[in-house]
Amino acid sequence: TLGATTNNLAITTVDTAQSFGTFTRRGDDAVWSQDEFAWLRLLATNSIQAVLDTASAESGAWQVVEFTGAVVQRGLDLWAGGTTANNVTITSVDTTGSILLHNHWLDAGGAVASGVSILGQLLNPTTVRFTRETTAGSRVVEMAWEVVDFSDGTSVQYGTAALVTASATNLAITQVDTSRSVALLSGLYG
């Protein structure tokens, strides 16, 4: 259970250069607002930090994955209230074998979904791009991100799609071995 805005949690020691984390949590009320957001990052070889915009007790689940041979780049990105896009320059990666993971929190105040929902994309080998649809109701956003370059021959397929409300959307991908593959969603989802 998370009970303060910043939570430093002890973990078994990992090599941060080849480790990445995931974090999910559930909201504590019936209203979708700024307190539904949080981010996680590796703080040190033996700790992670979860930051959320509420001091109320919340349940959160995290995982830290140490992937031998992977190269992980990470950072924090702070946006002013009127920012709709930002590019982050990274050390060159192989985009056919890399993934982007990100999550974020925002400052207090009312929220418009299109002003707080962040889309992250690996644009090219040296650029990560984050965007939001509008500045209407947008808040200050702090985002934690990681780019994981699997330098072991791992194949990554990625893209964007227009998703229709309240219906399933099937996306075509190149055939994979489903016993050795995983689908990932990073960022805000509900």
mmCIF file of C-alpha atoms in Angstrom:
data_model
loop_
_atom_site.group_PDB
_atom_site.id
_atom_site.type_symbol
_atom_site.label_atom_id
_atom_site.label_comp_id
_atom_site.label_asym_id
_atom_site.label_seq_id
_atom_site.Cartn_x
_atom_site.Cartn_y
_atom_site.Cartn_z
ATOM 1 C CA THR A 1 0.000 0.000 0.000
ATOM 2 C CA LEU A 2 1.256 3.430 -0.952
ATOM 3 C CA GLY A 3 0.516 6.142 1.533
ATOM 4 C CA ALA A 4 2.599 9.210 0.744
ATOM 5 C CA THR A 5 3.177 11.266 -2.366
ATOM 6 C CA THR A 6 6.723 9.870 -2.772
ATOM 7 C CA ASN A 7 7.342 6.227 -1.862
ATOM 8 C CA ASN A 8 10.880 4.817 -1.850
ATOM 9 C CA LEU A 9 10.676 1.027 -1.781
ATOM 10 C CA ALA A 10 13.537 -1.417 -1.170
ATOM 11 C CA ILE A 11 14.121 -4.138 -3.782
ATOM 12 C CA THR A 12 16.663 -6.895 -4.304
ATOM 13 C CA THR A 13 19.798 -5.399 -5.883
ATOM 14 C CA VAL A 14 19.702 -5.208 -9.703
ATOM 15 C CA ASP A 15 21.946 -3.824 -12.431
ATOM 16 C CA THR A 16 20.090 -0.624 -13.369
ATOM 17 C CA ALA A 17 21.807 -0.506 -16.775
ATOM 18 C CA GLN A 18 19.865 -3.612 -17.814
ATOM 19 C CA SER A 19 16.731 -3.416 -15.646
ATOM 20 C CA PHE A 20 13.349 -1.770 -16.131
ATOM 21 C CA GLY A 21 10.175 -1.438 -14.111
ATOM 22 C CA THR A 22 6.420 -1.539 -14.534
ATOM 23 C CA PHE A 23 3.810 -0.117 -12.186
ATOM 24 C CA THR A 24 0.029 -0.191 -11.961
ATOM 25 C CA ARG A 25 -2.368 1.093 -9.357
ATOM 26 C CA ARG A 26 -6.055 1.505 -8.877
ATOM 27 C CA GLY A 27 -7.895 4.706 -8.093
ATOM 28 C CA ASP A 28 -9.451 5.302 -4.715
ATOM 29 C CA ASP A 29 -12.693 6.981 -5.731
ATOM 30 C CA ALA A 30 -15.441 7.142 -8.344
ATOM 31 C CA VAL A 31 -14.162 10.342 -9.992
ATOM 32 C CA TRP A 32 -11.446 10.245 -12.659
ATOM 33 C CA SER A 33 -9.019 13.009 -11.723
ATOM 34 C CA GLN A 34 -5.381 13.837 -11.038
ATOM 35 C CA ASP A 35 -5.133 11.271 -8.230
ATOM 36 C CA GLU A 36 -5.414 8.378 -10.724
ATOM 37 C CA PHE A 37 -1.876 8.968 -11.997
ATOM 38 C CA ALA A 38 1.508 7.813 -10.752
ATOM 39 C CA TRP A 39 4.977 7.033 -12.026
ATOM 40 C CA LEU A 40 7.681 4.577 -11.068
ATOM 41 C CA ARG A 41 11.404 4.662 -11.637
ATOM 42 C CA LEU A 42 14.484 2.777 -10.525
ATOM 43 C CA LEU A 43 16.056 5.060 -7.958
ATOM 44 C CA ALA A 44 19.191 3.015 -7.249
ATOM 45 C CA THR A 45 20.421 -0.549 -7.576
ATOM 46 C CA ASN A 46 18.340 -1.535 -4.534
ATOM 47 C CA SER A 47 15.324 0.801 -4.568
ATOM 48 C CA ILE A 48 12.465 2.071 -6.693
ATOM 49 C CA GLN A 49 10.483 5.266 -6.324
ATOM 50 C CA ALA A 50 6.741 5.552 -6.896
ATOM 51 C CA VAL A 51 5.313 9.070 -7.056
ATOM 52 C CA LEU A 52 1.613 9.859 -7.020
ATOM 53 C CA ASP A 53 -0.425 12.991 -6.536
ATOM 54 C CA THR A 54 -2.218 12.012 -3.368
ATOM 55 C CA ALA A 55 -1.257 11.198 0.178
ATOM 56 C CA SER A 56 -4.176 8.789 0.645
ATOM 57 C CA ALA A 57 -3.489 5.075 0.946
ATOM 58 C CA GLU A 58 -3.510 3.430 -2.483
ATOM 59 C CA SER A 59 -2.688 -0.064 -3.669
ATOM 60 C CA GLY A 60 0.005 -0.349 -6.289
ATOM 61 C CA ALA A 61 1.723 -3.289 -7.950
ATOM 62 C CA TRP A 62 5.216 -3.082 -9.388
ATOM 63 C CA GLN A 63 7.695 -5.321 -11.170
ATOM 64 C CA VAL A 64 11.385 -4.821 -11.834
ATOM 65 C CA VAL A 65 12.816 -6.908 -14.666
ATOM 66 C CA GLU A 66 16.561 -7.458 -15.018
ATOM 67 C CA PHE A 67 17.190 -8.556 -18.606
ATOM 68 C CA THR A 68 20.762 -9.703 -19.157
ATOM 69 C CA GLY A 69 22.197 -8.049 -22.255
ATOM 70 C CA ALA A 70 19.591 -5.279 -22.469
ATOM 71 C CA VAL A 71 20.646 -1.635 -22.400
ATOM 72 C CA VAL A 72 18.241 0.696 -20.575
ATOM 73 C CA GLN A 73 18.073 4.478 -20.846
ATOM 74 C CA ARG A 74 15.771 6.387 -18.512
ATOM 75 C CA GLY A 75 14.790 9.868 -17.546
ATOM 76 C CA LEU A 76 12.234 12.250 -16.128
ATOM 77 C CA ASP A 77 10.402 14.794 -18.253
ATOM 78 C CA LEU A 78 8.586 17.777 -16.690
ATOM 79 C CA TRP A 79 5.934 19.623 -18.725
ATOM 80 C CA ALA A 80 4.365 23.002 -18.071
ATOM 81 C CA GLY A 81 0.560 23.174 -18.176
ATOM 82 C CA GLY A 82 0.390 24.403 -21.787
ATOM 83 C CA THR A 83 2.836 21.897 -23.304
ATOM 84 C CA THR A 84 1.348 19.543 -25.901
ATOM 85 C CA ALA A 85 4.508 17.810 -27.169
ATOM 86 C CA ASN A 86 8.103 17.170 -26.266
ATOM 87 C CA ASN A 87 10.948 15.302 -27.932
ATOM 88 C CA VAL A 88 13.595 13.607 -25.813
ATOM 89 C CA THR A 89 16.973 12.829 -27.365
ATOM 90 C CA ILE A 90 18.422 9.433 -26.468
ATOM 91 C CA THR A 91 21.538 7.485 -27.355
ATOM 92 C CA SER A 92 20.898 5.597 -30.596
ATOM 93 C CA VAL A 93 18.983 2.306 -30.317
ATOM 94 C CA ASP A 94 17.854 -0.380 -32.739
ATOM 95 C CA THR A 95 14.136 0.472 -33.071
ATOM 96 C CA THR A 96 13.344 -3.066 -34.280
ATOM 97 C CA GLY A 97 14.570 -4.428 -30.938
ATOM 98 C CA SER A 98 13.628 -1.692 -28.443
ATOM 99 C CA ILE A 99 10.595 -0.718 -26.374
ATOM 100 C CA LEU A 100 9.467 2.504 -24.703
ATOM 101 C CA LEU A 101 7.863 2.360 -21.258
ATOM 102 C CA HIS A 102 6.431 5.468 -19.603
ATOM 103 C CA ASN A 103 4.037 6.604 -16.916
ATOM 104 C CA HIS A 104 3.221 9.971 -15.386
ATOM 105 C CA TRP A 105 1.503 11.981 -12.697
ATOM 106 C CA LEU A 106 0.107 15.486 -12.770
ATOM 107 C CA ASP A 107 -0.371 18.363 -10.371
ATOM 108 C CA ALA A 108 -3.565 18.990 -8.453
ATOM 109 C CA GLY A 109 -6.636 20.348 -10.156
ATOM 110 C CA GLY A 110 -9.401 19.258 -12.483
ATOM 111 C CA ALA A 111 -8.427 17.296 -15.527
ATOM 112 C CA VAL A 112 -9.676 16.909 -19.081
ATOM 113 C CA ALA A 113 -8.807 13.438 -20.397
ATOM 114 C CA SER A 114 -7.228 14.716 -23.630
ATOM 115 C CA GLY A 115 -5.112 17.145 -21.590
ATOM 116 C CA VAL A 116 -3.610 14.475 -19.336
ATOM 117 C CA SER A 117 -3.460 11.359 -21.531
ATOM 118 C CA ILE A 118 0.090 11.049 -22.840
ATOM 119 C CA LEU A 119 1.111 9.167 -25.991
ATOM 120 C CA GLY A 120 4.738 8.065 -26.117
ATOM 121 C CA GLN A 121 6.473 6.939 -29.315
ATOM 122 C CA LEU A 122 9.955 5.839 -30.296
ATOM 123 C CA LEU A 123 10.125 8.060 -33.405
ATOM 124 C CA ASN A 124 13.556 7.029 -34.623
ATOM 125 C CA PRO A 125 16.799 5.601 -33.189
ATOM 126 C CA THR A 126 17.576 8.822 -31.248
ATOM 127 C CA THR A 127 14.183 10.421 -30.498
ATOM 128 C CA VAL A 128 11.338 9.656 -28.110
ATOM 129 C CA ARG A 129 8.250 11.828 -28.616
ATOM 130 C CA PHE A 130 5.529 12.466 -26.048
ATOM 131 C CA THR A 131 2.271 14.204 -26.999
ATOM 132 C CA ARG A 132 -1.127 15.039 -25.586
ATOM 133 C CA GLU A 133 -4.168 16.024 -27.615
ATOM 134 C CA THR A 134 -4.962 19.416 -26.118
ATOM 135 C CA THR A 135 -3.961 21.979 -23.532
ATOM 136 C CA ALA A 136 -7.618 22.403 -22.496
ATOM 137 C CA GLY A 137 -7.668 21.491 -18.834
ATOM 138 C CA SER A 138 -4.078 20.325 -19.119
ATOM 139 C CA ARG A 139 -1.969 20.175 -16.006
ATOM 140 C CA VAL A 140 1.712 20.155 -15.171
ATOM 141 C CA VAL A 141 2.914 16.633 -15.950
ATOM 142 C CA GLU A 142 5.969 14.791 -14.665
ATOM 143 C CA MET A 143 6.784 11.672 -16.596
ATOM 144 C CA ALA A 144 9.181 8.790 -15.956
ATOM 145 C CA TRP A 145 10.325 6.933 -19.071
ATOM 146 C CA GLU A 146 12.616 4.061 -20.028
ATOM 147 C CA VAL A 147 13.842 2.858 -23.417
ATOM 148 C CA VAL A 148 14.906 -0.789 -23.312
ATOM 149 C CA ASP A 149 17.188 -1.941 -26.152
ATOM 150 C CA PHE A 150 17.185 -5.742 -26.307
ATOM 151 C CA SER A 151 20.518 -6.380 -28.002
ATOM 152 C CA ASP A 152 19.995 -10.169 -28.097
ATOM 153 C CA GLY A 153 17.995 -10.479 -31.318
ATOM 154 C CA THR A 154 14.626 -9.788 -29.679
ATOM 155 C CA SER A 155 12.212 -8.494 -32.312
ATOM 156 C CA VAL A 156 9.829 -5.616 -31.494
ATOM 157 C CA GLN A 157 6.833 -4.500 -33.545
ATOM 158 C CA TYR A 158 5.162 -1.198 -32.706
ATOM 159 C CA GLY A 159 2.805 1.393 -34.068
ATOM 160 C CA THR A 160 -0.151 3.662 -33.372
ATOM 161 C CA ALA A 161 -3.821 3.169 -34.159
ATOM 162 C CA ALA A 162 -7.071 5.084 -33.997
ATOM 163 C CA LEU A 163 -9.114 3.215 -31.398
ATOM 164 C CA VAL A 164 -12.899 3.423 -31.465
ATOM 165 C CA THR A 165 -14.750 3.907 -28.176
ATOM 166 C CA ALA A 166 -16.529 0.855 -26.744
ATOM 167 C CA SER A 167 -15.446 -1.573 -29.440
ATOM 168 C CA ALA A 168 -12.606 -4.017 -29.990
ATOM 169 C CA THR A 169 -9.904 -3.052 -32.451
ATOM 170 C CA ASN A 170 -7.815 -5.804 -34.029
ATOM 171 C CA LEU A 171 -4.381 -4.687 -35.178
ATOM 172 C CA ALA A 172 -2.422 -6.650 -37.760
ATOM 173 C CA ILE A 173 1.161 -7.623 -36.894
ATOM 174 C CA THR A 174 3.768 -9.821 -38.509
ATOM 175 C CA GLN A 175 3.269 -13.407 -37.337
ATOM 176 C CA VAL A 176 4.962 -14.278 -34.017
ATOM 177 C CA ASP A 177 5.380 -17.350 -31.841
ATOM 178 C CA THR A 178 2.712 -16.645 -29.210
ATOM 179 C CA SER A 179 4.456 -18.886 -26.678
ATOM 180 C CA ARG A 180 7.476 -16.527 -26.781
ATOM 181 C CA SER A 181 5.807 -13.145 -27.331
ATOM 182 C CA VAL A 182 4.061 -10.524 -25.226
ATOM 183 C CA ALA A 183 1.906 -7.494 -26.020
ATOM 184 C CA LEU A 184 2.691 -4.354 -24.009
ATOM 185 C CA LEU A 185 0.782 -1.156 -23.366
ATOM 186 C CA SER A 186 2.601 1.720 -21.746
ATOM 187 C CA GLY A 187 1.300 5.005 -20.413
ATOM 188 C CA LEU A 188 -2.250 5.906 -19.449
ATOM 189 C CA TYR A 189 -4.907 3.321 -19.957
ATOM 190 C CA GLY A 190 -8.142 2.476 -18.272
#
